[in-house]
GROMACS .gro file of C-alpha atoms in nm:
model
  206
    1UNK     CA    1  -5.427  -3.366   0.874
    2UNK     CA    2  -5.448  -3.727   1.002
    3UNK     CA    3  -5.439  -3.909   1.339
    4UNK     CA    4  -5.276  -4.220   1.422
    5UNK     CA    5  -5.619  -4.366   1.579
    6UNK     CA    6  -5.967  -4.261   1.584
    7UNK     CA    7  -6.074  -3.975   1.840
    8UNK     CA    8  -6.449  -3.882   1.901
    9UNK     CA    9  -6.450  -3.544   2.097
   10UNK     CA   10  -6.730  -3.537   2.339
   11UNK     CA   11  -6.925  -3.240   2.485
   12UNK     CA   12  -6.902  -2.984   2.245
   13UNK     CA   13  -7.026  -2.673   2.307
   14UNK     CA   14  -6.834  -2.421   2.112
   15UNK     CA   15  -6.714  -2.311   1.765
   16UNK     CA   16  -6.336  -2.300   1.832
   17UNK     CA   17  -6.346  -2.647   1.995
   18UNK     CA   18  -6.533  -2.784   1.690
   19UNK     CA   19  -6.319  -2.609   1.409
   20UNK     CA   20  -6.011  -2.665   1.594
   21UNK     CA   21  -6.067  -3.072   1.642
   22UNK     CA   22  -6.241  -3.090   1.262
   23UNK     CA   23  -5.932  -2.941   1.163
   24UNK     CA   24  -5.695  -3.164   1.344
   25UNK     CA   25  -5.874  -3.469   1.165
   26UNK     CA   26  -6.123  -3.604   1.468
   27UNK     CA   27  -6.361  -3.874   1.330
   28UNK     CA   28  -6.639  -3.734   1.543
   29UNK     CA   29  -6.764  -3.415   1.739
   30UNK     CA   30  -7.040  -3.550   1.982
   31UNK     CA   31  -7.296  -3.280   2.085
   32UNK     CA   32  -7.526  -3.285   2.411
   33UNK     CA   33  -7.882  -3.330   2.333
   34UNK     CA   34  -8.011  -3.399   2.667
   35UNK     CA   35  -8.182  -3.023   2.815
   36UNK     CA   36  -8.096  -3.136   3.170
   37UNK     CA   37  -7.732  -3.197   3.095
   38UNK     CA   38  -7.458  -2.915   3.180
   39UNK     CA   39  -7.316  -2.885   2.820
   40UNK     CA   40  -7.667  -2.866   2.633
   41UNK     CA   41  -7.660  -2.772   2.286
   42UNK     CA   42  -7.950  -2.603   2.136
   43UNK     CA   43  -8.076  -2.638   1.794
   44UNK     CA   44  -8.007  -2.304   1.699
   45UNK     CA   45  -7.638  -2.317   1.876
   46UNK     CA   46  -7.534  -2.672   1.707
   47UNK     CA   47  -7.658  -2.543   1.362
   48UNK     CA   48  -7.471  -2.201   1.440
   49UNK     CA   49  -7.144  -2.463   1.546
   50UNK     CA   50  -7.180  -2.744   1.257
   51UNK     CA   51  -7.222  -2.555   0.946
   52UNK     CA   52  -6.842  -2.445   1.008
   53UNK     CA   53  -6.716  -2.781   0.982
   54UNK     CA   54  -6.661  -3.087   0.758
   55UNK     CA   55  -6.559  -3.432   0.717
   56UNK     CA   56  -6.669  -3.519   1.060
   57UNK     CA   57  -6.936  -3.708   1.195
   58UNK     CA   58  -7.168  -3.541   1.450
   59UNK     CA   59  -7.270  -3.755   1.708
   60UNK     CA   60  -7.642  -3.669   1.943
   61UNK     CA   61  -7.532  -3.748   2.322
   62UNK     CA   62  -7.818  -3.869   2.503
   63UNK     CA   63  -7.890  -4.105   2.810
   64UNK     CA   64  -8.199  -4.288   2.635
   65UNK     CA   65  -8.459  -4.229   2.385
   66UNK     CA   66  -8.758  -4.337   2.298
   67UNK     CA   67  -8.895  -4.421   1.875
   68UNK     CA   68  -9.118  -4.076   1.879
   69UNK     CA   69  -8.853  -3.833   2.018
   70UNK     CA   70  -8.612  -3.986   1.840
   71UNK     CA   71  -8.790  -3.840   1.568
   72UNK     CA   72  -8.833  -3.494   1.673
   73UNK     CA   73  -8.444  -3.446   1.758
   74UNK     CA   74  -8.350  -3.582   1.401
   75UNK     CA   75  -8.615  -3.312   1.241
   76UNK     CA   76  -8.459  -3.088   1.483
   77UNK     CA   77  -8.072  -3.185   1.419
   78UNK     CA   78  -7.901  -3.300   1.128
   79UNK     CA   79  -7.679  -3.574   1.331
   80UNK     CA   80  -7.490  -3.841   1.214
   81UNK     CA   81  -7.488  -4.080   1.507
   82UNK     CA   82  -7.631  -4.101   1.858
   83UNK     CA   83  -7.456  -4.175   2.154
   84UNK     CA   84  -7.674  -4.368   2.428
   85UNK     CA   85  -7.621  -4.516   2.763
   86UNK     CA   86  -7.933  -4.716   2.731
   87UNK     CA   87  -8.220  -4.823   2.517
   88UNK     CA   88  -8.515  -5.047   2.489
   89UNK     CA   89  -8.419  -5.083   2.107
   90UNK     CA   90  -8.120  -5.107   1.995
   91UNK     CA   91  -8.223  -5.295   1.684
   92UNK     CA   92  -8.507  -5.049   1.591
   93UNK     CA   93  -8.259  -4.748   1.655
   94UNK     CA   94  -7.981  -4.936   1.367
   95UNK     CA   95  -8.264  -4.909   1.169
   96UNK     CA   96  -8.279  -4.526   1.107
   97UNK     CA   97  -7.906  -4.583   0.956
   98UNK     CA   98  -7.759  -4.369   1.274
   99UNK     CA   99  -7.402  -4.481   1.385
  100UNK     CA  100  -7.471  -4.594   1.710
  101UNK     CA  101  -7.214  -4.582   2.028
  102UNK     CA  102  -7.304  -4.726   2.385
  103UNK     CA  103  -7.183  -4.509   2.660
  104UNK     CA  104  -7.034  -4.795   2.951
  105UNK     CA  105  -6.977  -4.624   3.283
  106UNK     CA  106  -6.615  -4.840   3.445
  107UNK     CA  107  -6.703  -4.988   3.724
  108UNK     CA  108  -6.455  -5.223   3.961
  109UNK     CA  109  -6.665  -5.550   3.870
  110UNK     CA  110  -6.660  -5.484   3.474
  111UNK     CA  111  -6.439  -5.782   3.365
  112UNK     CA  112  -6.506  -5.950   3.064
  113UNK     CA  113  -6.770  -6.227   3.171
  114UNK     CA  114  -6.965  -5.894   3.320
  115UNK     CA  115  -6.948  -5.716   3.020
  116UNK     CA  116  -7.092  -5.995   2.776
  117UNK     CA  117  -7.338  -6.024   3.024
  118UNK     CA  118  -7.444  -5.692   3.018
  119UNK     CA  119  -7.338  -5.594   2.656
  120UNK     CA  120  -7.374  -5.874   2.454
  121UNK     CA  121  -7.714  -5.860   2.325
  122UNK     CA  122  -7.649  -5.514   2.134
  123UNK     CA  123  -7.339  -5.593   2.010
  124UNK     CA  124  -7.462  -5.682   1.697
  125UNK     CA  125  -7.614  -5.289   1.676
  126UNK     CA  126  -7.348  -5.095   1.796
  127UNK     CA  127  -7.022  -4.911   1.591
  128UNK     CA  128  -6.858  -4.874   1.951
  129UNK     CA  129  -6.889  -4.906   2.300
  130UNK     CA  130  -6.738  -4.569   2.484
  131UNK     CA  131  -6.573  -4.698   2.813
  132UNK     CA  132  -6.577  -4.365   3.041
  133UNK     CA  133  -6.450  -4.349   3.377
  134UNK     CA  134  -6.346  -4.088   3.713
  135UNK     CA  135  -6.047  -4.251   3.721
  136UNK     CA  136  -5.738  -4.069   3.620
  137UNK     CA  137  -5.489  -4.295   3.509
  138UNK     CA  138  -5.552  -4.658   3.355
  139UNK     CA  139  -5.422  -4.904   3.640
  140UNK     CA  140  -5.267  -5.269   3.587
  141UNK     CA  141  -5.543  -5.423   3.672
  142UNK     CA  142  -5.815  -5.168   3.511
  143UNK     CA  143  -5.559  -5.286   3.179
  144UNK     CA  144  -5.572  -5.627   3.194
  145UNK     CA  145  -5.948  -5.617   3.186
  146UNK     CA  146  -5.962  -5.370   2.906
  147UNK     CA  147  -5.760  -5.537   2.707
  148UNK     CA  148  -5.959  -5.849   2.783
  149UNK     CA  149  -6.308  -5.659   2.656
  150UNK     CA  150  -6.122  -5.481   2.338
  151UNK     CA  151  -6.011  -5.837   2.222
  152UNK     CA  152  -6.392  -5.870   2.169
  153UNK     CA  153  -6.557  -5.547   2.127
  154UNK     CA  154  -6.504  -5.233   1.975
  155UNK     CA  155  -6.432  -5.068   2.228
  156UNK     CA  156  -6.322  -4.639   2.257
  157UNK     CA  157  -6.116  -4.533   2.524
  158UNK     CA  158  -6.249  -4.222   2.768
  159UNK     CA  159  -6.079  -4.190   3.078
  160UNK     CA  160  -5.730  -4.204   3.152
  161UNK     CA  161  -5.560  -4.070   2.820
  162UNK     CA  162  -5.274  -3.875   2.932
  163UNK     CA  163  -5.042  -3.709   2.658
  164UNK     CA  164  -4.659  -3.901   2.790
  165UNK     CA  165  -4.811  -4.245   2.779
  166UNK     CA  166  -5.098  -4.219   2.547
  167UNK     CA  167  -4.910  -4.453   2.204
  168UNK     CA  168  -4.826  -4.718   2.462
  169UNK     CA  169  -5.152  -4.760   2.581
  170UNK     CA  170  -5.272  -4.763   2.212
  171UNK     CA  171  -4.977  -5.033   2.140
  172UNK     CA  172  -5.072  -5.241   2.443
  173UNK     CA  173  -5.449  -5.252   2.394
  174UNK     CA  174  -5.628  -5.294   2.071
  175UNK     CA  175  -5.888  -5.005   2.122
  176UNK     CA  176  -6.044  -4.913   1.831
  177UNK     CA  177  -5.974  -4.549   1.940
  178UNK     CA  178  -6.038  -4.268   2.214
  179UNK     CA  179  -6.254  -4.030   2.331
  180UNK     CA  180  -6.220  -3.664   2.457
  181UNK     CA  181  -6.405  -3.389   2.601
  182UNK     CA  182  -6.463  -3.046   2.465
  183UNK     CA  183  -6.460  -2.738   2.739
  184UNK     CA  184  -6.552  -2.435   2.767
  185UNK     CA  185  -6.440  -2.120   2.550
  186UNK     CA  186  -6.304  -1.824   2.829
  187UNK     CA  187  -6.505  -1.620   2.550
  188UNK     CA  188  -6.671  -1.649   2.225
  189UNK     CA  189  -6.342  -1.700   2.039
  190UNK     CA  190  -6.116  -1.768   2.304
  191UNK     CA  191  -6.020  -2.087   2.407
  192UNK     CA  192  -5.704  -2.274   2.608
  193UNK     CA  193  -5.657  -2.614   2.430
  194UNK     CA  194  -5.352  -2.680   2.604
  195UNK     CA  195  -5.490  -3.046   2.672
  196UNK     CA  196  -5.648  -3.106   2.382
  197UNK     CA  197  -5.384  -3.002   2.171
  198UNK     CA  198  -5.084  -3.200   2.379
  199UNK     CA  199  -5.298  -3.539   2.275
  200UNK     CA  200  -5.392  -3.482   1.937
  201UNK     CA  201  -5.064  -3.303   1.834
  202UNK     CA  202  -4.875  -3.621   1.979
  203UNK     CA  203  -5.153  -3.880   1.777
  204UNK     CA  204  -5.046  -3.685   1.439
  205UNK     CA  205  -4.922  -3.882   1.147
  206UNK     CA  206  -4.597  -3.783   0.993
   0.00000   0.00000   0.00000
């Protein structure tokens, strides 16, 4: 199975989420690391998840991190990647060989000229930058200022992806991919992917 673009899935807490998407040919199943967060993963949970699937990448979602607990999640999880919305070293953090992605909250003021200002500096570190918004729907002028950033960056779409317009918005903007979130199972086993499946199943190669 293959996929027109690449998709990271984000937020997964569950086996049937992370066979299903592995299975469908996602590039990358991203995993909550942070305790405080909603969709925590444990160690024991994302070993209990991962060892089910191949040929993706898993990806540690985290807001920062710091050299020394860096270390004791990658003793503690056998990750890929790490997904950050901050750090005080990029440049160290390429170091360890992780794929790194750069979590960008949308904001009205983002244009280009705000983004290099912002962004610039850890460019040279990061795979991709994951552009994530509460906005449902990707508005003229939210486009023209995307398109404007993914001219220069690599930049993965999070917000807005809707299943009737989703290959023109890949067409019109050169994003090196998107981004979607897991959910949770009704129980263990069960699980609606209505959404997830109306996206993927319309990004499948022929």
């Amino acid at each position: 199975m293959s996929l027109q673009t690449f998709v990271k899935i984000s937020a997964v807490t569950n086996l049937s989420d992370a066979r299903y998407c592995a299975g469908m040919g996602v590039d990358m199943l991203g995993f909550s690391l942070d305790p405080s967060a909603e969709t925590f993963v444990d160690p024991t949970t994302f070993q209990s998840i991962t060892e089910w699937v191949a040929g993706v990448q898993l990806i540690g979602e985290v807001e920062s991190i710091e050299p020394e607990t860096l270390q004791e999640l990658v003793k503690n999880y056998s990750i890929d990647g790490l997904q950050l919305v901050s750090s005080s070293d990029w440049k160290g953090l390429q170091a360890t060989d992780l794929t790194l992605l750069c979590k960008v909250s949308w904001s009205e003021d983002l244009s280009l000229q705000n983004f290099q200002i912002q962004y610039e500096h850890i460019k040279p570190y990061v795979t991709y930058f994951l552009v994530e918004s509460e906005e449902d729907s990707i508005t003229p002028e939210i486009g023209y200022h995307l398109a404007q950033i993914a001219e220069h960056y690599p930049i993965v779409l999070g917000f807005g992806i809707q299943q009737n317009s989703i290959l023109q918005t890949l067409s019109s903007i050169p994003f090196k991919g998107i981004a979607l979130k897991g959910g949770q199972e009704i129980r263990p086993g069960y699980k609606d992917f209505d959404d997830l499946a109306e996206i993927l199943e319309t990004l499948e190669t022929e």
